Tab-separated table of C-alpha atoms in Angstrom:
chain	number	residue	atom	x	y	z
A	20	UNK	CA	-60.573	42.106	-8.733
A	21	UNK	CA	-58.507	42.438	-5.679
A	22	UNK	CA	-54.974	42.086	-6.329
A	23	UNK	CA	-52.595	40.455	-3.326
A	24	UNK	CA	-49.471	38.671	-3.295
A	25	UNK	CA	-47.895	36.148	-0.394
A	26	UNK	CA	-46.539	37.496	2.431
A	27	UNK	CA	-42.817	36.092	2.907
A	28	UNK	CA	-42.877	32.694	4.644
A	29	UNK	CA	-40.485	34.138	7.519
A	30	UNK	CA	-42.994	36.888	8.254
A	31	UNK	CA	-45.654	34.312	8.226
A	32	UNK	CA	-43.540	32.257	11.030
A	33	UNK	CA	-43.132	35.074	13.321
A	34	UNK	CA	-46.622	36.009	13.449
A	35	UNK	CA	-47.692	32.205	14.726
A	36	UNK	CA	-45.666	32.819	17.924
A	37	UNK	CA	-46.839	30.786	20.437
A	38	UNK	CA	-49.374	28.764	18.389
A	39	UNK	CA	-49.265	25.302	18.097
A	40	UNK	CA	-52.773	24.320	16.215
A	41	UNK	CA	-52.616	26.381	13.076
A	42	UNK	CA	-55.308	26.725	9.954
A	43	UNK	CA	-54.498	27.749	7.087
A	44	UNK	CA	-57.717	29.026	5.588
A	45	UNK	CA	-57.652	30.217	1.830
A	46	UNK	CA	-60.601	32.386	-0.001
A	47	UNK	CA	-61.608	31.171	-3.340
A	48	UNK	CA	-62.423	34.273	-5.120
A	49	UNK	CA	-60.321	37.414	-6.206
A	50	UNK	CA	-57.348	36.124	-4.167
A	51	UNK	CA	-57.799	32.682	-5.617
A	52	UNK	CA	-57.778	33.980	-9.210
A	53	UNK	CA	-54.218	36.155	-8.687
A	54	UNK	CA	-53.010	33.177	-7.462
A	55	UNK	CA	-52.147	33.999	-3.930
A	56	UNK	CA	-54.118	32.718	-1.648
A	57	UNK	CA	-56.837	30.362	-3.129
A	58	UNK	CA	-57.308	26.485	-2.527
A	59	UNK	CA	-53.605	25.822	-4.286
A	60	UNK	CA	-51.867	28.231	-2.519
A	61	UNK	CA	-52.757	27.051	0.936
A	62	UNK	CA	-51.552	23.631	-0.024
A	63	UNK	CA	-48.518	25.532	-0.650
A	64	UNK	CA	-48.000	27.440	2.381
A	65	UNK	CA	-49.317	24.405	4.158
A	66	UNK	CA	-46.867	22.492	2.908
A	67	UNK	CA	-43.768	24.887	3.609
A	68	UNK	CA	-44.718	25.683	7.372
A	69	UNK	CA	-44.669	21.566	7.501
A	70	UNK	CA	-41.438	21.656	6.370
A	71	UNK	CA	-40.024	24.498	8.054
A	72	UNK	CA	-41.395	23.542	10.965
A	73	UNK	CA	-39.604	20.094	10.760
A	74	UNK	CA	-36.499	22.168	10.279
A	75	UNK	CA	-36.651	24.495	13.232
A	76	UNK	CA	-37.940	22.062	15.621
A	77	UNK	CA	-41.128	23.885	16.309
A	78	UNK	CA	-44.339	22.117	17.421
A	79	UNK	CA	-47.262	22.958	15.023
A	80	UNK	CA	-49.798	21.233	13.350
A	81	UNK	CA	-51.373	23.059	10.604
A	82	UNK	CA	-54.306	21.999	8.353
A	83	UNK	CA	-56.033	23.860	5.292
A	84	UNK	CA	-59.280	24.689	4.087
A	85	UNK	CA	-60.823	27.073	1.717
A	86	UNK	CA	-63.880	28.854	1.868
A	87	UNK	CA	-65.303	30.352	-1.928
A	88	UNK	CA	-64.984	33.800	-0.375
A	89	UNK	CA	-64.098	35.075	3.225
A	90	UNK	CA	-65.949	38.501	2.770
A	91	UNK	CA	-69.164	36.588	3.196
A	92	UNK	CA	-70.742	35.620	6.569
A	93	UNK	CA	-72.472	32.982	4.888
A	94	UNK	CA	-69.533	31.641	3.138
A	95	UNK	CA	-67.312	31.858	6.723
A	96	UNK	CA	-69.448	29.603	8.359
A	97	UNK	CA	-68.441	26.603	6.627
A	98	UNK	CA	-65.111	26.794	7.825
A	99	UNK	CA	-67.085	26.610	11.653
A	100	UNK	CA	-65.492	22.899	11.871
A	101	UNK	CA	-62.070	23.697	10.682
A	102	UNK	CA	-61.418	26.674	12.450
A	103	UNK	CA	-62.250	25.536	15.966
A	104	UNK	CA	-60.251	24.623	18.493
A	105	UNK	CA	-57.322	26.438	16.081
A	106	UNK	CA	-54.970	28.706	18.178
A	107	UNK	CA	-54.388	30.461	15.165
A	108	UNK	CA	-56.184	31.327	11.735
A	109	UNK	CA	-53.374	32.520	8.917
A	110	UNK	CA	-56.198	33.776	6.901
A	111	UNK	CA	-54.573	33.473	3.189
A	112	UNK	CA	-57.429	36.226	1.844
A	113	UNK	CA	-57.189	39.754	1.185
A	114	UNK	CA	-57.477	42.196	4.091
A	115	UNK	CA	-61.104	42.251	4.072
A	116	UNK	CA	-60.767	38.645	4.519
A	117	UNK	CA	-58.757	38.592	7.809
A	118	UNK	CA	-60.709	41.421	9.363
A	119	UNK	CA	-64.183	39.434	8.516
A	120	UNK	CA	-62.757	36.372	9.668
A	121	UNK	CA	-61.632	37.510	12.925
A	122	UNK	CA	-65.043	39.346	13.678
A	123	UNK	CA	-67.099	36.021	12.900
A	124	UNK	CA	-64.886	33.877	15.085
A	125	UNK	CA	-64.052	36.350	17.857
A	126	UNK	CA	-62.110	35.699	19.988
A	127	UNK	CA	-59.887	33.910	17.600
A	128	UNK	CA	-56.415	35.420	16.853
A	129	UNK	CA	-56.218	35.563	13.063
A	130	UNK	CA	-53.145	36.452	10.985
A	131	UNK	CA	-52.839	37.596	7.311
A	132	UNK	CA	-50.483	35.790	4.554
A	133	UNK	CA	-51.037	38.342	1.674
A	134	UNK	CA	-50.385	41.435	1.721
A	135	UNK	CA	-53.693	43.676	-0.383
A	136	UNK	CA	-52.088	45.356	-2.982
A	137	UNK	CA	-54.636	46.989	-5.385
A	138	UNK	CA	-57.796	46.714	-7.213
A	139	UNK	CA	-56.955	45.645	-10.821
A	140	UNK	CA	-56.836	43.948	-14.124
A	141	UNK	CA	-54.942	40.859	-15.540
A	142	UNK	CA	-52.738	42.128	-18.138
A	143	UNK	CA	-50.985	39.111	-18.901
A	144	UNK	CA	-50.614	35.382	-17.214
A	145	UNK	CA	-48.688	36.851	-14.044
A	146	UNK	CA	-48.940	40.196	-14.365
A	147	UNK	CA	-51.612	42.400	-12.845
A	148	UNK	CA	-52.099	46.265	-13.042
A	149	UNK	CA	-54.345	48.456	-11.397
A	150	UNK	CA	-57.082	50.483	-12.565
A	151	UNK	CA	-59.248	51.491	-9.845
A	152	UNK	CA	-59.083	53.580	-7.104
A	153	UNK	CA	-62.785	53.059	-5.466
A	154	UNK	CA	-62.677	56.932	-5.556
A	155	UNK	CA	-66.701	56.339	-5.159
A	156	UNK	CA	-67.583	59.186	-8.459
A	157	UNK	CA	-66.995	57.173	-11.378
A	158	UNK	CA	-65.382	59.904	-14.283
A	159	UNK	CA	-64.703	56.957	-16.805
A	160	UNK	CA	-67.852	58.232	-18.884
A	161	UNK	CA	-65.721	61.119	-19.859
A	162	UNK	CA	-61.970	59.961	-19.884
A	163	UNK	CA	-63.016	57.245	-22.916
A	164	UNK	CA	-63.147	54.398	-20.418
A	165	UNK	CA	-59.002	55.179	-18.736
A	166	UNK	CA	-59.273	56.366	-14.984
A	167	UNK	CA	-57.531	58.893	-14.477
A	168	UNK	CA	-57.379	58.850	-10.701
A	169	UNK	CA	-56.085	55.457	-10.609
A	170	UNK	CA	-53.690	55.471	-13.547
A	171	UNK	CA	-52.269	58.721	-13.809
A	172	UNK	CA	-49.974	59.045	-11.074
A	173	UNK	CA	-51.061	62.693	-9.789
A	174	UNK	CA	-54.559	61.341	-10.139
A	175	UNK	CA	-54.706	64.573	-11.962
A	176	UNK	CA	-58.692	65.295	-13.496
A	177	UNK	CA	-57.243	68.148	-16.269
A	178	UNK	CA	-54.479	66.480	-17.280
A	179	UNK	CA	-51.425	65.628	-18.711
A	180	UNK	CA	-48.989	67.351	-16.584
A	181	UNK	CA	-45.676	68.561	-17.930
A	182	UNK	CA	-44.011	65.488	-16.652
A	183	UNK	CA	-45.601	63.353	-19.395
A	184	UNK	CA	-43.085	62.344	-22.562
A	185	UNK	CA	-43.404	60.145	-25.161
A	186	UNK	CA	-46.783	58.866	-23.675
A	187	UNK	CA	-45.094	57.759	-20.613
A	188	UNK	CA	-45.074	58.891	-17.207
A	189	UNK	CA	-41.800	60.739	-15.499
A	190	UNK	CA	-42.277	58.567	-12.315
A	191	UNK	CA	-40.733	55.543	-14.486
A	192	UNK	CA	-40.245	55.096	-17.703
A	193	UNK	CA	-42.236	51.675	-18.009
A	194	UNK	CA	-45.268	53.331	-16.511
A	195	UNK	CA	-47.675	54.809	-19.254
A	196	UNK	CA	-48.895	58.294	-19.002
A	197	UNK	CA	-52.920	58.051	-18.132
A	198	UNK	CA	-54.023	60.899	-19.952
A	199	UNK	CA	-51.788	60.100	-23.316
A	200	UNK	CA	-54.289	57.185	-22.930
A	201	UNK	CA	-56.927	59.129	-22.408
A	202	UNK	CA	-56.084	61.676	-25.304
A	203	UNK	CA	-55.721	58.428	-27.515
A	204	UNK	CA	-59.142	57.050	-26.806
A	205	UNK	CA	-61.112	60.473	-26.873
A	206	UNK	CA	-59.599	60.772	-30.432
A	207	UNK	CA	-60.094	57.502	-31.365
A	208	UNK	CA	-63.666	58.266	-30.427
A	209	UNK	CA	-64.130	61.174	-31.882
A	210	UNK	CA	-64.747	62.926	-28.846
A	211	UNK	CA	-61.646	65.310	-28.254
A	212	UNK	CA	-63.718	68.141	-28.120
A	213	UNK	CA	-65.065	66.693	-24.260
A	214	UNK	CA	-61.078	67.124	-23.523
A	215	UNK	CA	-61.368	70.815	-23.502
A	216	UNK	CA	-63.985	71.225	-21.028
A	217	UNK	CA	-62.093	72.035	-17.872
A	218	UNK	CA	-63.278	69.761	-14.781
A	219	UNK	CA	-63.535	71.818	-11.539
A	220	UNK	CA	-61.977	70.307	-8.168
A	221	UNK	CA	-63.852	67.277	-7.204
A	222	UNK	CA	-65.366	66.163	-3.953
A	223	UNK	CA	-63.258	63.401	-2.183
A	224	UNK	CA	-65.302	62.908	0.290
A	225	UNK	CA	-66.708	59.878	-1.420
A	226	UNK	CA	-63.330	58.724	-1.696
A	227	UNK	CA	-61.051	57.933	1.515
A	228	UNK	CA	-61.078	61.822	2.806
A	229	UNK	CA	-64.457	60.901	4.026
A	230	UNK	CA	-63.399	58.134	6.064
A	231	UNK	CA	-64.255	54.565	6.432
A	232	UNK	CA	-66.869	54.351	3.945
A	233	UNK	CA	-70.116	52.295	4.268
A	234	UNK	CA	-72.377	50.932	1.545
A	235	UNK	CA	-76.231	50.711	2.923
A	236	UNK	CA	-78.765	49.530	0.231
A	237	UNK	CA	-81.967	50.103	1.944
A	238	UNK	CA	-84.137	48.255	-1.288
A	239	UNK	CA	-81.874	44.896	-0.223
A	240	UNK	CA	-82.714	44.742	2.891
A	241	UNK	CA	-85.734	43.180	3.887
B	17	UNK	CA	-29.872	13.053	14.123
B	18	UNK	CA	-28.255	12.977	11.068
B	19	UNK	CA	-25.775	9.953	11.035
B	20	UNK	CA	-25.682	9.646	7.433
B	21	UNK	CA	-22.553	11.658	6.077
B	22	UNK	CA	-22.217	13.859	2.944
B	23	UNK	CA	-20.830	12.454	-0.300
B	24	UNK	CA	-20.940	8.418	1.579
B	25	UNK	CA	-24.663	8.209	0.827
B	26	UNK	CA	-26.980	6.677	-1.800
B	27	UNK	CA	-29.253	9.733	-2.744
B	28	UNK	CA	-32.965	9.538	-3.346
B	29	UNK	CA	-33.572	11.066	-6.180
B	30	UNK	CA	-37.301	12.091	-8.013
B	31	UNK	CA	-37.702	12.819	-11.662
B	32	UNK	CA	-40.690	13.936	-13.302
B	33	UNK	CA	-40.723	13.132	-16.639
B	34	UNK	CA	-42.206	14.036	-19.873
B	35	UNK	CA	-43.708	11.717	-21.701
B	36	UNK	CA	-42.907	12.425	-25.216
B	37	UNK	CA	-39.136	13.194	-24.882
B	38	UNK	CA	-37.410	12.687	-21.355
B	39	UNK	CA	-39.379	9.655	-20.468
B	40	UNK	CA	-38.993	8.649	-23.837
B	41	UNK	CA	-34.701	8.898	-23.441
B	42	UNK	CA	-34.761	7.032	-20.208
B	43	UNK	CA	-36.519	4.444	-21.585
B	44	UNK	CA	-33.804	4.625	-24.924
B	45	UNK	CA	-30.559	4.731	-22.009
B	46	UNK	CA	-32.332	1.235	-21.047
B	47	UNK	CA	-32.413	0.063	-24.257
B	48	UNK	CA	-28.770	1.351	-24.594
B	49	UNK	CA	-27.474	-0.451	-21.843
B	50	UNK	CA	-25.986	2.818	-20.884
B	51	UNK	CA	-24.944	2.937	-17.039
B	52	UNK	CA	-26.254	5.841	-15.009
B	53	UNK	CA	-26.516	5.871	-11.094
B	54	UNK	CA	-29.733	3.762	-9.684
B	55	UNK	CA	-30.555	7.008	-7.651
B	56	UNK	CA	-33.414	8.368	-8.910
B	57	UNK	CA	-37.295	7.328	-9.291
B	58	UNK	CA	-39.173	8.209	-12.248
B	59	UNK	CA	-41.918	9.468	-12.830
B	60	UNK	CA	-43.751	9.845	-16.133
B	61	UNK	CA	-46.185	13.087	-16.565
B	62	UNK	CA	-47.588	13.455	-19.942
B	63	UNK	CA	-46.134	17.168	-19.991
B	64	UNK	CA	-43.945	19.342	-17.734
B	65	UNK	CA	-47.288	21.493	-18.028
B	66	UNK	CA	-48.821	19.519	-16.256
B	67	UNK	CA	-45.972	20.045	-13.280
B	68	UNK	CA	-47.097	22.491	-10.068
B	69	UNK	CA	-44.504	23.778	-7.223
B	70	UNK	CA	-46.536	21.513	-4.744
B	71	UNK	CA	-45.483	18.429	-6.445
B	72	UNK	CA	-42.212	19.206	-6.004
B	73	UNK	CA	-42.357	20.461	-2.595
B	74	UNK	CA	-43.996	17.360	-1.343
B	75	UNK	CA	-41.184	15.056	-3.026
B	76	UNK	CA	-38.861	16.901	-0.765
B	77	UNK	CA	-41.317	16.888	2.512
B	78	UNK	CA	-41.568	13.082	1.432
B	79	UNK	CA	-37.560	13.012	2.105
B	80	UNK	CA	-36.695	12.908	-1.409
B	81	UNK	CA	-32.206	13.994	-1.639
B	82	UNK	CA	-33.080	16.205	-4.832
B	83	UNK	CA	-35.945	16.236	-7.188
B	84	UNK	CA	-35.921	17.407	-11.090
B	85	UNK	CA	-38.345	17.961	-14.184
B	86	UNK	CA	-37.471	17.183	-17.297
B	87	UNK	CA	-39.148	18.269	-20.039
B	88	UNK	CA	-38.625	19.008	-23.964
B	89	UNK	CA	-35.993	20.943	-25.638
B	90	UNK	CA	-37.067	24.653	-26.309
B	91	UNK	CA	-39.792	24.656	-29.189
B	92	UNK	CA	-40.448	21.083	-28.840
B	93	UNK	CA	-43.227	20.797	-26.598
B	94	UNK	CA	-46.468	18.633	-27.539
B	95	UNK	CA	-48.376	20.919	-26.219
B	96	UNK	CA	-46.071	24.396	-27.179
B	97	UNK	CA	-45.536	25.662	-23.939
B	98	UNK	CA	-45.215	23.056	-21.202
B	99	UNK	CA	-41.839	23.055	-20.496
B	100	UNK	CA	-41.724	26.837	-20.699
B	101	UNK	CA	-44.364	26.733	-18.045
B	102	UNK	CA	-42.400	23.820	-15.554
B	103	UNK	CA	-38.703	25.881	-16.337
B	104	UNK	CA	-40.550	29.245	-15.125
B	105	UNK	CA	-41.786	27.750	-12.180
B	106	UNK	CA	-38.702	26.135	-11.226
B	107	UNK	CA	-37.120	29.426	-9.791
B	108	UNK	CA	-40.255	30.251	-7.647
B	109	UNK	CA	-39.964	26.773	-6.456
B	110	UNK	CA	-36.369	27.563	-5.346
B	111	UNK	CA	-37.055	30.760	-3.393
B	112	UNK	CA	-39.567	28.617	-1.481
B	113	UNK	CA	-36.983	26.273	-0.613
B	114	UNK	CA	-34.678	29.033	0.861
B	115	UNK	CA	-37.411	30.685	2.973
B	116	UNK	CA	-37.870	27.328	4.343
B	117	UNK	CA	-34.472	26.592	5.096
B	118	UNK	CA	-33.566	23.991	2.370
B	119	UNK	CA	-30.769	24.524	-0.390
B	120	UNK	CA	-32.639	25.855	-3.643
B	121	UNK	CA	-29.522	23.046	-5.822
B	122	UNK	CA	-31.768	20.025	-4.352
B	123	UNK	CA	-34.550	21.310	-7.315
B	124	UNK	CA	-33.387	22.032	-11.294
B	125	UNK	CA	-35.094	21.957	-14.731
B	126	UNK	CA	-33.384	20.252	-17.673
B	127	UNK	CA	-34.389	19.654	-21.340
B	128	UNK	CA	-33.810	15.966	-22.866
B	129	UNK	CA	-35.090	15.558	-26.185
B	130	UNK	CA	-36.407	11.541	-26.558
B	131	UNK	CA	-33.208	10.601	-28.768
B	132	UNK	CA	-30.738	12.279	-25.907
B	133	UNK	CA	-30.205	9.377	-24.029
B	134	UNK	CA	-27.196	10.003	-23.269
B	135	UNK	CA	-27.812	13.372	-21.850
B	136	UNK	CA	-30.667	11.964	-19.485
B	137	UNK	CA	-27.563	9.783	-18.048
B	138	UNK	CA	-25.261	13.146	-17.225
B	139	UNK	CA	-28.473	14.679	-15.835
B	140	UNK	CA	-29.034	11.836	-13.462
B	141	UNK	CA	-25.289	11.981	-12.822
B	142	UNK	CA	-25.295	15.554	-12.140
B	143	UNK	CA	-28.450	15.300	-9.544
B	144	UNK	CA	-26.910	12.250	-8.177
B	145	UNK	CA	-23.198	14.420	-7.591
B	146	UNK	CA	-25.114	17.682	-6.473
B	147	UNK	CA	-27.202	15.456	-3.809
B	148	UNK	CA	-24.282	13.996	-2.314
B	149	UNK	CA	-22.189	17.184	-1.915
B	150	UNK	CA	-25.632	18.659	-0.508
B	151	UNK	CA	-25.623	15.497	1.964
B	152	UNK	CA	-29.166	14.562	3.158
B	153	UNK	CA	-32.374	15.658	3.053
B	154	UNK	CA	-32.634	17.443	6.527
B	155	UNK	CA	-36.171	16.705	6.785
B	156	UNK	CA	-35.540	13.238	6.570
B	157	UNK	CA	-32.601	12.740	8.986
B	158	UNK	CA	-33.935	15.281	11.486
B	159	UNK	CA	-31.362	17.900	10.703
B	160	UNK	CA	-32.198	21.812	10.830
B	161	UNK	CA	-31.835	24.162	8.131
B	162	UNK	CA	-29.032	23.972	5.515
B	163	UNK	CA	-29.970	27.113	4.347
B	164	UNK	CA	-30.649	30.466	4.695
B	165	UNK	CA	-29.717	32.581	8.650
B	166	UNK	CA	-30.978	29.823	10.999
B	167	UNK	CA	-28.559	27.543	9.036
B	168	UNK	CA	-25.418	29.142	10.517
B	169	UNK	CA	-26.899	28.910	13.762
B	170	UNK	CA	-27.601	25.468	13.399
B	171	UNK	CA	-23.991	24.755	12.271
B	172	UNK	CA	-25.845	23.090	9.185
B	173	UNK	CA	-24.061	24.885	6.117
B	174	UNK	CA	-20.220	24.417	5.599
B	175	UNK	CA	-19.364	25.939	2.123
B	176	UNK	CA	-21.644	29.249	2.910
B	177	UNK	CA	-24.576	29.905	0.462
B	178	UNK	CA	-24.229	28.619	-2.747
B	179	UNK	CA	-25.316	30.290	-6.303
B	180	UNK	CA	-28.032	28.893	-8.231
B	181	UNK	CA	-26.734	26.477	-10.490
B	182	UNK	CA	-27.985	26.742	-14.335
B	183	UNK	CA	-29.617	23.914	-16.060
């Protein structure tokens, strides 16, 4: 899933300037699940622009609704009601989110309250890693299921690299070394042997060297 | 504005309450006829678990002085890890309160086992002291912030930032 985490309630002040009808609009899926901007933590931020608002002796009324995902026309258009006559949207999604939300209710100024972090896993209650890249030429068939390109921190595709020690990385010691991983697994598997083919420089182009990238699935659309 | 002075005030105090061991000592303090300030409100939850930062943000909004969870001594939760859950949240809940502009003492996490009556009535004496050196809830007298860089230019603070005080 996408991985975010709340912007700092200052920063989220700053960027109302000037507004004095303010929705707080939460997205119910990935955001919602790392527990940064989903249903709960609008109530939250809802709740502390109230108060900090009371404090500073600024003039804004703020209300809060969720939609179950912001990256979906279809799902944006039940926040129609809630959103108009709103001088400002803090859209409490990810940055696809804010972007989609500000094209479906042009000309409406819309501000972020997470800032997108990475696409990744839920190690642990709290504690999020990530483990994908969206490189766009899947190699986990070969690297027994550990990406190298997200998790080793060279993105290297022949690796280790000499910086690796004791099966962690030499950017930080709490940072495990990708291919060690990899090595493990392919052994584990019985598959070291794949290990010594050598993997010739890749194509990014499918990655973000080719630019923006678009998805068009001509069999969906009808 | 804020008429009411620091330290001359009755504090409003909230207390969330576990059911099987805090609740359970207030209830024994009664019983006791053990004297503790009338200051604070209880209220019974049927774990700390069950606690969420909202609930304690909106018994501040609401113009509660100070607000505190109570929950079971370390290994003695019903339900194993509630009041692990409520203390860990307790510091996120106080970093809210500073970006906001309220002093991160007016929230705190305590453990009172059911048979630690006694302790329940420091704990309610220690909320009730902190509240009235912390004067006020500013969102209830109209004051500005108390904490934090707009406080100083508010003239709010007068004893600079304090340290987070350990439950």
């Amino acid at each position: 899933m996408i991985v975010g985490e709340r912007k700092p309630l200052e920063e989220i002040i700053e960027s109302l300037e000037g507004a004095e009808k303010v929705l707080v609009a939460g997205c119910g899926t990935c955001v919602a699940i790392c527990m940064a901007g989903g249903e709960k933590e609008v109530g939250m931020l809802a709740s502390e622009l109230k108060m900090a608002a009371k404090l500073r002796d600024m003039k804004i009324e703020v209300s809060e609704a969720t939609a179950q995902r912001q990256c979906d026309k279809e799902y944006l258009d039940t926040l129609k009601d809630d959103v108009k006559g709103k001088d400002v949207v803090i859209s409490m999604a990810c940055g696809i989110g804010v972007q989609y939300m500000a094209l479906n209710y042009e000309p409406m100024r819309v501000v972020p309250a997470v800032n997108t972090d990475f696409l990744g896993a839920n190690l642990d209650v709290g504690e999020w890693a990530e483990y994908c890249q969206s490189c766009g030429d899947c190699v986990l068939a070969d690297t027994g299921g550990v990406c190298p390109i997200a998790r080793c921190s060279k993105s290297l595709l022949n690796g280790p690299c000499g910086g690796s020690a004791d099966g962690k990385c030499e950017i930080d010691p709490e940072t495990e070394c990708a291919w060690q991983l990899i090595y493990d697994r392919m052994k584990a598997l019985g598959r070291l042997e794949k290990l010594t083919e050598i993997r010739p420089p890749r194509s990014w182009k499918t990655s973000r060297d080719g630019g923006p990238r678009r998805l068009v699935r001509e069999d969906q659309k009808a | 504005m804020n008429d009411v002075k620091k330290g001359d005030f009755e504090p409003k105090i909230v207390a969330f309450a576990c059911e099987y061991c805090s609740y359970t000592a207030a209830d024994l303090a009664g019983s006791m006829r053990l004297q503790y300030p009338a200051s604070v409100r209880i209220i019974l939850i049927p774990c700390t678990g069950r606690m969420d930062a909202i609930m304690l943000l909106k018994a501040l909004d609401e113009g509660a002085d100070a607000v505190f969870v109570s929950g079971c001594q370390p290994g003695d939760c019903h339900f194993l890890r509630g009041n692990y859950r409520a203390k860990a949240m307790v510091p996120g809940v106080k970093k809210m309160l500073e970006e906001i502009g309220l002093d991160p003492d007016r929230v705190e996490f305590f453990h009172v086992a059911a048979s630690e009556a006694q302790r329940w009535v420091e704990v309610v004496e220690e909320m009730t002291a902190r509240a009235r050196r912390l004067g006020p809830n500013p969102l209830r007298t109209g004051g500005g912030p108390e904490y934090g860089p707009l406080a100083e230019k508010k003239g709010g603070k007068e004893d600079g930032p304090r340290r987070q005080a350990s439950a």
